[in-house]
């Protein structure tokens, strides 16, 4: 999620965090990111909740998980970490 001002991102953290048990991360001065298994449901709900809270969203992007994301979620380690540990 992208916002015009860092203060908007500050306000948005609590709003978005109330919608999920996943950690909401700051990405740059005016952006937030999170990884959620139900992202396709969470994203529109987050935009609606932010709008209701008076926070203007400038950008909202959902990115499908990569195979590396799935591997990390299942094993707790990246493929690179796993391959390095075997050597």
CSV table of C-alpha atoms in Angstrom, one decimal:
chain,number,residue,atom,x,y,z
A,1,UNK,CA,0.0,0.0,0.0
A,2,UNK,CA,1.4,3.4,-0.9
A,3,UNK,CA,0.5,6.8,0.5
A,4,UNK,CA,1.2,10.4,-0.3
A,5,UNK,CA,2.8,11.2,3.0
A,6,UNK,CA,4.7,9.3,5.7
A,7,UNK,CA,2.1,10.5,8.2
A,8,UNK,CA,-0.6,8.7,6.2
A,9,UNK,CA,1.5,5.5,6.3
A,10,UNK,CA,1.8,5.9,10.1
A,11,UNK,CA,-1.9,6.2,10.5
A,12,UNK,CA,-2.5,3.2,8.1
A,13,UNK,CA,-0.4,0.8,10.1
A,14,UNK,CA,-3.0,0.5,12.9
A,15,UNK,CA,-5.9,0.3,10.5
A,16,UNK,CA,-4.4,-2.5,8.5
A,17,UNK,CA,-3.0,-4.3,11.5
A,18,UNK,CA,-6.5,-4.5,12.9
A,19,UNK,CA,-7.5,-6.6,9.9
A,20,UNK,CA,-4.9,-9.3,10.1
A,21,UNK,CA,-2.7,-11.2,12.5
A,22,UNK,CA,0.3,-10.9,10.1
A,23,UNK,CA,2.9,-8.2,10.7
A,24,UNK,CA,2.5,-5.0,8.8
A,25,UNK,CA,5.9,-3.7,7.7
A,26,UNK,CA,7.0,-0.2,6.6
A,27,UNK,CA,8.5,-0.2,3.2
A,28,UNK,CA,10.1,3.2,2.6
A,29,UNK,CA,8.8,6.5,3.9
A,30,UNK,CA,5.2,6.2,2.7
A,31,UNK,CA,4.5,2.5,2.0
A,32,UNK,CA,3.3,-0.5,3.9
A,33,UNK,CA,3.7,-4.2,3.0
A,34,UNK,CA,2.5,-7.5,4.5
A,35,UNK,CA,2.3,-11.1,3.5
A,36,UNK,CA,-1.0,-12.8,4.0
A,37,UNK,CA,-2.4,-16.1,2.8
A,38,UNK,CA,-5.8,-14.4,2.1
A,39,UNK,CA,-4.3,-11.3,0.3
A,40,UNK,CA,-7.0,-11.2,-2.4
A,41,UNK,CA,-9.6,-10.8,0.3
A,42,UNK,CA,-7.5,-8.6,2.6
A,43,UNK,CA,-6.4,-6.0,0.0
A,44,UNK,CA,-9.9,-4.6,-0.9
A,45,UNK,CA,-11.0,-4.7,2.7
A,46,UNK,CA,-7.9,-2.8,3.8
A,47,UNK,CA,-8.5,-0.1,1.1
A,48,UNK,CA,-12.1,0.2,2.3
A,49,UNK,CA,-11.1,0.4,6.0
A,50,UNK,CA,-8.4,3.0,5.2
A,51,UNK,CA,-10.9,5.1,3.2
A,52,UNK,CA,-13.4,4.9,6.2
A,53,UNK,CA,-10.6,6.1,8.5
A,54,UNK,CA,-9.9,9.1,6.2
A,55,UNK,CA,-6.5,7.7,4.9
A,56,UNK,CA,-6.1,8.2,1.2
A,57,UNK,CA,-4.4,5.2,-0.6
A,58,UNK,CA,-2.3,6.2,-3.6
A,59,UNK,CA,-1.3,2.7,-4.6
A,60,UNK,CA,-2.6,-0.7,-3.7
A,61,UNK,CA,-0.8,-3.7,-5.2
A,62,UNK,CA,-1.3,-7.4,-4.6
A,63,UNK,CA,1.5,-9.7,-5.6
A,64,UNK,CA,1.0,-13.5,-5.9
A,65,UNK,CA,3.5,-15.6,-3.9
A,66,UNK,CA,6.5,-17.0,-5.7
A,67,UNK,CA,7.7,-20.6,-5.2
A,68,UNK,CA,10.4,-19.1,-2.9
A,69,UNK,CA,7.7,-17.5,-0.8
A,70,UNK,CA,5.9,-20.8,-0.4
A,71,UNK,CA,9.1,-22.6,0.4
A,72,UNK,CA,9.9,-20.1,3.1
A,73,UNK,CA,6.4,-20.3,4.6
A,74,UNK,CA,6.6,-24.1,4.7
A,75,UNK,CA,10.1,-24.5,5.9
A,76,UNK,CA,11.1,-21.3,7.7
A,77,UNK,CA,14.2,-21.0,5.5
A,78,UNK,CA,14.9,-19.9,2.0
A,79,UNK,CA,16.0,-22.4,-0.6
A,80,UNK,CA,19.5,-20.7,-0.6
A,81,UNK,CA,19.8,-21.2,3.2
A,82,UNK,CA,18.8,-24.8,2.9
A,83,UNK,CA,21.2,-25.5,0.0
A,84,UNK,CA,24.0,-23.8,1.9
A,85,UNK,CA,23.4,-25.8,5.0
A,86,UNK,CA,23.7,-29.1,3.0
A,87,UNK,CA,27.1,-28.2,1.6
